[in-house]
Amino acid sequence: MHAYKGARTLSEFAGRKIHVECLKCEIRRRYNGDAMIARVGGGVVMPDLLNRIARGNGCTLNDAPTPNGIRCGMHYASEA
């Protein structure tokens, strides 16, 4: 069970692109929804997927609270 009640799952993004960006790290990525489902499973909720993507890009800011309050800035972006 996940902590994000009502959150969308990755399975809803089959056949679509997933766009993420972090202005802090200057990262902009597009992922193929079908490939991501094959890799992590369609039941993953989108907030959890965002944390996995951030970690996969080397961010550790979501792993534990930081003393200075800095948090990861990764978020879902529009297609444009």
JSON list of C-alpha atoms in Angstrom, two decimals:
[
{"chain": "A", "resi": 1, "resn": "MET", "atom": "CA", "xyz": [0.00, 0.00, 0.00]},
{"chain": "A", "resi": 2, "resn": "HIS", "atom": "CA", "xyz": [1.32, 3.43, -0.86]},
{"chain": "A", "resi": 3, "resn": "ALA", "atom": "CA", "xyz": [0.92, 6.72, 0.97]},
{"chain": "A", "resi": 4, "resn": "TYR", "atom": "CA", "xyz": [-0.61, 8.55, -1.99]},
{"chain": "A", "resi": 5, "resn": "LYS", "atom": "CA", "xyz": [-4.31, 7.66, -1.82]},
{"chain": "A", "resi": 6, "resn": "GLY", "atom": "CA", "xyz": [-6.03, 8.47, -5.10]},
{"chain": "A", "resi": 7, "resn": "ALA", "atom": "CA", "xyz": [-2.79, 9.05, -7.01]},
{"chain": "A", "resi": 8, "resn": "ARG", "atom": "CA", "xyz": [-2.64, 8.08, -10.66]},
{"chain": "A", "resi": 9, "resn": "THR", "atom": "CA", "xyz": [-0.71, 4.96, -11.54]},
{"chain": "A", "resi": 10, "resn": "LEU", "atom": "CA", "xyz": [1.88, 4.47, -14.22]},
{"chain": "A", "resi": 11, "resn": "SER", "atom": "CA", "xyz": [-0.49, 2.14, -16.12]},
{"chain": "A", "resi": 12, "resn": "GLU", "atom": "CA", "xyz": [-2.51, 5.25, -17.10]},
{"chain": "A", "resi": 13, "resn": "PHE", "atom": "CA", "xyz": [0.47, 6.42, -19.16]},
{"chain": "A", "resi": 14, "resn": "ALA", "atom": "CA", "xyz": [0.66, 3.43, -21.49]},
{"chain": "A", "resi": 15, "resn": "GLY", "atom": "CA", "xyz": [1.36, 4.67, -25.01]},
{"chain": "A", "resi": 16, "resn": "ARG", "atom": "CA", "xyz": [2.27, 8.16, -23.78]},
{"chain": "A", "resi": 17, "resn": "LYS", "atom": "CA", "xyz": [5.41, 10.09, -22.93]},
{"chain": "A", "resi": 18, "resn": "ILE", "atom": "CA", "xyz": [6.24, 11.11, -19.38]},
{"chain": "A", "resi": 19, "resn": "HIS", "atom": "CA", "xyz": [7.96, 14.49, -19.13]},
{"chain": "A", "resi": 20, "resn": "VAL", "atom": "CA", "xyz": [9.95, 15.45, -16.02]},
{"chain": "A", "resi": 21, "resn": "GLU", "atom": "CA", "xyz": [12.22, 18.33, -15.12]},
{"chain": "A", "resi": 22, "resn": "CYS", "atom": "CA", "xyz": [14.19, 19.74, -12.22]},
{"chain": "A", "resi": 23, "resn": "LEU", "atom": "CA", "xyz": [15.10, 23.39, -12.36]},
{"chain": "A", "resi": 24, "resn": "LYS", "atom": "CA", "xyz": [17.63, 22.94, -9.53]},
{"chain": "A", "resi": 25, "resn": "CYS", "atom": "CA", "xyz": [19.59, 20.26, -11.39]},
{"chain": "A", "resi": 26, "resn": "GLU", "atom": "CA", "xyz": [18.74, 21.56, -14.88]},
{"chain": "A", "resi": 27, "resn": "ILE", "atom": "CA", "xyz": [17.44, 18.13, -15.87]},
{"chain": "A", "resi": 28, "resn": "ARG", "atom": "CA", "xyz": [14.75, 17.68, -18.53]},
{"chain": "A", "resi": 29, "resn": "ARG", "atom": "CA", "xyz": [13.84, 14.15, -19.56]},
{"chain": "A", "resi": 30, "resn": "ARG", "atom": "CA", "xyz": [11.18, 12.32, -21.54]},
{"chain": "A", "resi": 31, "resn": "TYR", "atom": "CA", "xyz": [10.38, 8.71, -20.84]},
{"chain": "A", "resi": 32, "resn": "ASN", "atom": "CA", "xyz": [8.35, 6.23, -22.85]},
{"chain": "A", "resi": 33, "resn": "GLY", "atom": "CA", "xyz": [5.39, 5.16, -20.71]},
{"chain": "A", "resi": 34, "resn": "ASP", "atom": "CA", "xyz": [5.34, 1.61, -22.11]},
{"chain": "A", "resi": 35, "resn": "ALA", "atom": "CA", "xyz": [9.07, 1.12, -21.46]},
{"chain": "A", "resi": 36, "resn": "MET", "atom": "CA", "xyz": [8.71, 2.51, -17.94]},
{"chain": "A", "resi": 37, "resn": "ILE", "atom": "CA", "xyz": [5.78, 0.15, -17.23]},
{"chain": "A", "resi": 38, "resn": "ALA", "atom": "CA", "xyz": [7.89, -2.79, -18.43]},
{"chain": "A", "resi": 39, "resn": "ARG", "atom": "CA", "xyz": [10.74, -1.66, -16.19]},
{"chain": "A", "resi": 40, "resn": "VAL", "atom": "CA", "xyz": [8.98, -0.85, -12.88]},
{"chain": "A", "resi": 41, "resn": "GLY", "atom": "CA", "xyz": [5.40, -2.12, -13.28]},
{"chain": "A", "resi": 42, "resn": "GLY", "atom": "CA", "xyz": [2.12, -0.39, -14.01]},
{"chain": "A", "resi": 43, "resn": "GLY", "atom": "CA", "xyz": [1.00, -0.28, -10.38]},
{"chain": "A", "resi": 44, "resn": "VAL", "atom": "CA", "xyz": [3.61, 2.28, -9.34]},
{"chain": "A", "resi": 45, "resn": "VAL", "atom": "CA", "xyz": [1.96, 5.56, -8.34]},
{"chain": "A", "resi": 46, "resn": "MET", "atom": "CA", "xyz": [3.21, 8.69, -10.05]},
{"chain": "A", "resi": 47, "resn": "PRO", "atom": "CA", "xyz": [4.62, 10.41, -6.93]},
{"chain": "A", "resi": 48, "resn": "ASP", "atom": "CA", "xyz": [6.71, 7.29, -6.22]},
{"chain": "A", "resi": 49, "resn": "LEU", "atom": "CA", "xyz": [7.84, 7.14, -9.84]},
{"chain": "A", "resi": 50, "resn": "LEU", "atom": "CA", "xyz": [8.99, 10.75, -9.65]},
{"chain": "A", "resi": 51, "resn": "ASN", "atom": "CA", "xyz": [11.16, 9.90, -6.64]},
{"chain": "A", "resi": 52, "resn": "ARG", "atom": "CA", "xyz": [12.61, 6.89, -8.47]},
{"chain": "A", "resi": 53, "resn": "ILE", "atom": "CA", "xyz": [13.42, 9.02, -11.50]},
{"chain": "A", "resi": 54, "resn": "ALA", "atom": "CA", "xyz": [15.08, 11.67, -9.32]},
{"chain": "A", "resi": 55, "resn": "ARG", "atom": "CA", "xyz": [17.20, 9.01, -7.58]},
{"chain": "A", "resi": 56, "resn": "GLY", "atom": "CA", "xyz": [18.08, 7.48, -10.94]},
{"chain": "A", "resi": 57, "resn": "ASN", "atom": "CA", "xyz": [19.41, 10.85, -12.02]},
{"chain": "A", "resi": 58, "resn": "GLY", "atom": "CA", "xyz": [21.60, 11.07, -8.92]},
{"chain": "A", "resi": 59, "resn": "CYS", "atom": "CA", "xyz": [19.40, 13.13, -6.58]},
{"chain": "A", "resi": 60, "resn": "THR", "atom": "CA", "xyz": [19.44, 12.11, -2.92]},
{"chain": "A", "resi": 61, "resn": "LEU", "atom": "CA", "xyz": [17.37, 15.01, -1.57]},
{"chain": "A", "resi": 62, "resn": "ASN", "atom": "CA", "xyz": [14.17, 12.92, -1.29]},
{"chain": "A", "resi": 63, "resn": "ASP", "atom": "CA", "xyz": [15.85, 10.06, 0.57]},
{"chain": "A", "resi": 64, "resn": "ALA", "atom": "CA", "xyz": [15.85, 11.82, 3.96]},
{"chain": "A", "resi": 65, "resn": "PRO", "atom": "CA", "xyz": [15.00, 15.23, 5.36]},
{"chain": "A", "resi": 66, "resn": "THR", "atom": "CA", "xyz": [17.93, 17.57, 5.00]},
{"chain": "A", "resi": 67, "resn": "PRO", "atom": "CA", "xyz": [18.99, 19.87, 7.84]},
{"chain": "A", "resi": 68, "resn": "ASN", "atom": "CA", "xyz": [18.68, 22.98, 5.69]},
{"chain": "A", "resi": 69, "resn": "GLY", "atom": "CA", "xyz": [15.25, 22.05, 4.30]},
{"chain": "A", "resi": 70, "resn": "ILE", "atom": "CA", "xyz": [16.39, 21.71, 0.68]},
{"chain": "A", "resi": 71, "resn": "ARG", "atom": "CA", "xyz": [14.12, 19.33, -1.22]},
{"chain": "A", "resi": 72, "resn": "CYS", "atom": "CA", "xyz": [14.31, 17.81, -4.66]},
{"chain": "A", "resi": 73, "resn": "GLY", "atom": "CA", "xyz": [12.76, 19.99, -7.33]},
{"chain": "A", "resi": 74, "resn": "MET", "atom": "CA", "xyz": [11.85, 17.18, -9.75]},
{"chain": "A", "resi": 75, "resn": "HIS", "atom": "CA", "xyz": [8.31, 17.50, -11.08]},
{"chain": "A", "resi": 76, "resn": "TYR", "atom": "CA", "xyz": [6.17, 16.43, -14.00]},
{"chain": "A", "resi": 77, "resn": "ALA", "atom": "CA", "xyz": [6.31, 18.91, -16.86]},
{"chain": "A", "resi": 78, "resn": "SER", "atom": "CA", "xyz": [4.03, 19.68, -19.75]},
{"chain": "A", "resi": 79, "resn": "GLU", "atom": "CA", "xyz": [4.88, 18.39, -23.20]},
{"chain": "A", "resi": 80, "resn": "ALA", "atom": "CA", "xyz": [5.76, 21.82, -24.52]}
]
